[in-house]
Coordinates of C-alpha atoms in Angstrom, one line a residue:
M17 CA -6.8 -25.3 26.4
P18 CA -8.0 -21.2 27.6
R19 CA -9.8 -20.8 30.9
R20 CA -13.6 -20.5 30.4
V21 CA -15.1 -17.5 32.8
D22 CA -17.1 -19.9 35.1
D23 CA -13.9 -22.2 36.2
Y24 CA -13.1 -22.3 39.7
R25 CA -10.4 -20.4 40.0
G26 CA -10.9 -20.4 44.0
L27 CA -9.4 -24.2 44.1
T28 CA -6.1 -23.3 42.8
Q29 CA -5.1 -22.2 46.0
K30 CA -4.0 -24.4 48.3
S31 CA -5.0 -21.6 51.4
R32 CA -8.4 -21.6 49.9
L33 CA -8.4 -25.1 49.6
R34 CA -7.9 -25.5 53.6
L35 CA -10.7 -22.7 54.1
L36 CA -13.0 -24.5 52.3
H37 CA -11.8 -28.2 54.3
A38 CA -12.5 -26.3 57.3
V39 CA -15.5 -25.2 55.8
Q40 CA -16.7 -28.4 55.0
R41 CA -15.6 -30.2 58.4
V42 CA -18.0 -27.6 60.4
P43 CA -20.3 -26.2 59.2
G44 CA -21.5 -22.5 60.2
R45 CA -17.9 -21.6 61.5
R46 CA -17.4 -17.9 61.5
L47 CA -14.4 -16.2 60.0
Q48 CA -11.8 -16.3 63.1
E49 CA -12.2 -20.2 63.3
L50 CA -11.9 -20.9 59.9
A51 CA -8.6 -18.7 59.4
E52 CA -6.9 -20.4 62.5
E53 CA -7.9 -24.1 61.2
A54 CA -6.3 -22.9 57.5
C55 CA -3.4 -20.7 59.2
V56 CA -4.1 -17.8 57.6
P57 CA -4.8 -13.9 58.8
V58 CA -8.3 -13.0 59.2
S59 CA -8.0 -10.4 55.9
T60 CA -6.4 -13.4 53.8
A61 CA -9.4 -16.0 55.0
R62 CA -11.4 -12.5 54.2
D63 CA -10.9 -12.2 50.7
H64 CA -10.7 -16.2 50.0
L65 CA -14.3 -16.8 51.9
R66 CA -15.7 -14.3 49.1
V67 CA -13.9 -15.8 46.2
L68 CA -15.5 -19.3 47.7
E69 CA -18.7 -17.8 47.9
D70 CA -18.6 -16.0 44.7
E71 CA -18.4 -18.9 42.6
G72 CA -20.5 -21.1 44.6
L73 CA -18.9 -22.9 46.7
I74 CA -19.9 -22.1 49.7
A75 CA -22.8 -19.8 51.4
S76 CA -22.5 -16.8 54.3
A77 CA -25.9 -16.3 56.6
P78 CA -26.1 -13.6 59.6
V79 CA -25.4 -15.9 62.8
D80 CA -27.8 -14.7 65.8
T81 CA -25.8 -13.9 69.1
G82 CA -28.3 -11.9 70.8
R83 CA -26.5 -9.2 71.3
R84 CA -27.0 -5.8 69.2
G85 CA -25.4 -4.3 66.3
R86 CA -24.0 -6.0 62.9
P87 CA -24.4 -10.3 63.3
P88 CA -21.4 -12.0 62.3
H89 CA -21.7 -14.5 59.3
G90 CA -20.8 -18.4 59.3
Y91 CA -19.7 -19.9 56.4
S92 CA -21.5 -23.4 55.3
P93 CA -21.4 -25.7 52.2
V94 CA -24.2 -25.3 49.4
Q95 CA -25.9 -28.0 49.8
R96 CA -29.4 -26.3 48.0
I97 CA -29.2 -24.9 44.8
E98 CA -31.7 -22.3 46.0
H99 CA -28.8 -20.7 48.6
S100 CA -26.4 -19.5 46.0
Q101 CA -27.6 -17.7 42.9
A102 CA -23.6 -18.6 41.4
A103 CA -24.6 -22.1 42.3
E104 CA -28.2 -21.9 40.5
R105 CA -26.9 -20.0 37.4
R106 CA -24.0 -22.8 37.0
A107 CA -26.9 -25.8 37.1
A108 CA -28.7 -24.3 34.9
A109 CA -26.0 -23.6 32.5
A110 CA -24.6 -26.9 32.7
R111 CA -28.3 -28.4 32.0
A112 CA -29.3 -26.1 29.1
R113 CA -25.5 -27.1 27.2
G114 CA -26.2 -30.5 28.2
D115 CA -29.4 -30.4 26.5
L116 CA -28.2 -28.5 23.4
L117 CA -25.3 -31.1 23.0
R118 CA -28.0 -34.2 23.1
D119 CA -30.2 -32.5 20.5
L120 CA -27.0 -32.3 17.8
A121 CA -25.8 -36.0 19.1
P122 CA -28.9 -37.9 20.0
E123 CA -26.3 -41.4 20.4
L124 CA -24.8 -39.6 24.1
D125 CA -28.4 -38.6 25.0
H126 CA -28.9 -41.8 28.5
S127 CA -32.3 -40.3 29.3
D128 CA -34.0 -43.1 28.7
S129 CA -31.8 -45.5 30.9
L130 CA -30.9 -43.0 33.0
G131 CA -33.8 -40.7 33.4
T132 CA -34.1 -37.0 32.5
K133 CA -33.3 -35.7 36.1
A134 CA -30.0 -38.1 36.4
V135 CA -29.0 -36.7 33.1
H136 CA -28.9 -33.5 34.2
Q137 CA -27.2 -34.3 37.5
L138 CA -24.9 -35.7 35.3
D139 CA -24.8 -32.2 33.4
A140 CA -24.1 -30.2 36.7
L141 CA -21.5 -33.0 37.9
Y142 CA -19.5 -32.8 34.6
E143 CA -19.0 -29.0 34.3
H144 CA -18.2 -28.7 38.0
L145 CA -15.4 -31.4 37.7
E146 CA -14.7 -30.0 34.5
D147 CA -14.4 -26.1 35.9
A148 CA -12.4 -27.6 38.9
G149 CA -9.8 -29.0 36.5
M150 CA -10.3 -32.5 37.2
E151 CA -11.1 -33.6 33.3
P152 CA -13.1 -36.0 34.0
E153 CA -13.7 -38.9 32.1
L154 CA -18.3 -40.3 32.1
D155 CA -19.0 -43.3 31.7
E156 CA -22.8 -43.4 31.8
Q157 CA -23.2 -47.1 31.6
E158 CA -21.3 -48.0 34.1
L159 CA -22.0 -44.3 35.9
T160 CA -18.4 -43.6 36.9
V161 CA -16.2 -40.4 36.1
G162 CA -12.5 -40.4 36.0
L163 CA -10.5 -37.5 37.5
L164 CA -7.3 -36.2 36.5
P165 CA -6.3 -33.7 39.1
C166 CA -3.8 -31.7 36.8
L167 CA -4.1 -28.9 39.0
Y168 CA -2.9 -30.4 42.2
E169 CA 0.6 -31.6 41.1
E170 CA 2.5 -29.5 42.9
M171 CA 0.8 -29.6 46.2
I172 CA 3.1 -32.1 48.9
D173 CA 1.9 -35.3 49.4
E174 CA 0.5 -34.5 52.6
E175 CA -1.9 -32.5 51.7
R176 CA -3.2 -34.7 48.8
P177 CA -5.6 -36.3 51.1
L178 CA -6.9 -33.2 51.8
V179 CA -7.8 -32.3 48.2
C180 CA -9.3 -35.9 47.7
S181 CA -11.9 -34.8 51.1
V182 CA -12.7 -31.8 49.5
H183 CA -13.5 -32.8 45.9
A184 CA -15.6 -36.2 47.1
K185 CA -17.8 -33.5 49.7
L186 CA -17.7 -31.2 46.3
V187 CA -19.5 -34.0 44.3
R188 CA -21.5 -35.0 47.0
D189 CA -22.8 -31.2 47.5
Q190 CA -23.3 -31.0 43.6
L191 CA -25.3 -34.2 43.4
A192 CA -27.7 -32.7 46.5
Q193 CA -27.7 -29.5 44.2
V194 CA -29.6 -30.8 41.3
S195 CA -32.8 -32.8 42.0
G196 CA -32.4 -36.4 40.5
P197 CA -31.8 -40.5 41.7
L198 CA -28.1 -40.1 41.2
E199 CA -25.6 -40.4 44.3
L200 CA -21.8 -40.9 45.2
R201 CA -21.8 -44.7 45.7
R202 CA -17.8 -45.3 46.1
L203 CA -14.8 -43.4 45.5
H204 CA -11.3 -45.1 44.4
P205 CA -8.3 -42.2 45.1
F206 CA -5.4 -43.1 43.5
L207 CA -5.4 -45.5 41.3
S208 CA -2.8 -43.8 39.4
P209 CA 0.1 -41.0 40.8
K210 CA -2.8 -38.7 38.8
R211 CA -6.1 -40.8 38.5
C212 CA -8.9 -41.4 41.2
V213 CA -12.5 -43.0 40.2
I214 CA -16.1 -42.2 41.8
V215 CA -19.1 -44.4 41.5
L216 CA -21.9 -43.4 41.2
A217 CA -25.3 -44.8 41.3
L218 CA -29.5 -44.5 40.8
K219 CA -30.5 -44.5 44.9
G220 CA -32.1 -47.9 45.7
E221 CA -30.0 -49.6 42.9
A222 CA -26.9 -51.7 42.9
A223 CA -23.8 -49.7 41.9
R224 CA -23.3 -50.9 38.0
S225 CA -19.4 -51.0 38.6
T226 CA -17.7 -53.9 40.1
Q227 CA -14.6 -52.6 40.6
P228 CA -13.5 -53.7 44.5
G229 CA -11.9 -51.7 47.2
G230 CA -12.6 -48.2 47.6
L231 CA -14.1 -45.6 50.1
D232 CA -17.7 -45.7 50.6
G233 CA -19.7 -42.5 49.6
D234 CA -20.8 -41.8 52.4
C235 CA -17.9 -41.9 54.9
D236 CA -16.9 -39.3 57.0
D237 CA -14.2 -36.6 56.8
A238 CA -11.8 -38.8 58.5
A239 CA -12.6 -42.1 56.9
L240 CA -11.8 -40.0 53.6
E241 CA -8.6 -38.7 54.5
Q242 CA -7.0 -41.5 56.3
G243 CA -8.3 -44.0 53.0
A244 CA -6.7 -40.9 50.7
V245 CA -3.6 -41.8 53.0
R246 CA -3.9 -45.6 52.9
A247 CA -4.1 -45.4 48.9
K248 CA -1.4 -43.0 48.8
R249 CA 0.9 -45.1 50.7
T250 CA -0.2 -48.0 48.6
L251 CA 0.2 -46.5 45.4
D252 CA 3.8 -45.5 46.5
H253 CA 5.0 -48.4 47.8
S254 CA 4.3 -50.2 44.6
A255 CA 5.8 -47.7 42.9
D256 CA 9.2 -48.3 45.0
E257 CA 9.3 -52.1 44.3
S258 CA 8.5 -51.4 40.3
L259 CA 11.8 -48.9 40.9
G260 CA 13.6 -51.8 43.0
D261 CA 12.8 -54.2 40.4
A262 CA 14.2 -52.4 37.7
A263 CA 17.1 -51.0 39.3
C264 CA 18.1 -54.8 39.8
C265 CA 17.6 -55.7 36.4
D266 CA 19.4 -52.7 35.0
H267 CA 23.1 -53.3 36.3
T268 CA 25.9 -55.2 34.5
P269 CA 25.5 -59.2 35.5
P270 CA 27.5 -60.5 38.6
A271 CA 30.8 -62.4 36.9
S272 CA 29.5 -65.6 38.4
G273 CA 26.9 -66.2 35.9
G274 CA 23.5 -65.9 35.5
G275 CA 22.8 -62.5 34.0
Y276 CA 20.3 -60.5 35.0
A277 CA 17.9 -62.9 35.8
G278 CA 20.3 -64.8 38.4
C279 CA 21.0 -60.8 39.8
C280 CA 17.0 -60.4 40.2
A281 CA 17.0 -64.3 41.5
Q282 CA 19.2 -64.0 44.1
R283 CA 17.3 -60.4 45.4
S284 CA 13.9 -62.3 45.7
G285 CA 15.5 -65.8 47.6
P286 CA 16.5 -68.8 46.4
N287 CA 14.4 -71.0 44.6
T288 CA 13.3 -74.5 46.2
S289 CA 11.2 -75.5 43.7

């Protein structure tokens, strides 16, 4: 479908993702430090940071160095909506569209069970994820969101955990920007090659989703990336085993008989029953 004018174009480039990750990892750092960590020239980093700021993902503020002259700027994630006009516009537009949708289709209104503030948090989060190209599948009853990171299929495997980390923090920031009781409770990266799931919950209540495993929603940067790496390896290992079983049963059966079943039995070892 055609891209909306307010889609997050800044998240479609690897170098911008790396810069956003660097900002998230240590907020308040200056241009030179961020460029070095993201391995891009300072001029390129400056342009990318400007795009990320224009899209309401980060905000800059002067850093007092105690020296004369124009102060440098430090960059931080947007965690309070008043710190970014772009983020404020997005949240207001999402709330207006959500209210309109609920007026047209009252069966989609979950204000009675979740509260108006939580519903408006979901409005902002859904549009944030949709604009980021994540194709969110929202379940208001279970308070889960399935994500299909289609924009990042071509990123090399080693960088996909970084994508998980960046987006998990963006979800936390998005929920914090819009006042309400919803919080990120669990993350389930790589449930399939392209699908992840985030679990939300109302503050003070247990998560409604009982899916086991996953990562704690408050885990730090290192735990996020390590957990995503483990999930990706587990998924790859399962895929390799499935391919191995398929290959085993897909060639001509041995002359000694037993057919395809005998072939797979030989691979798994003798039957001692």
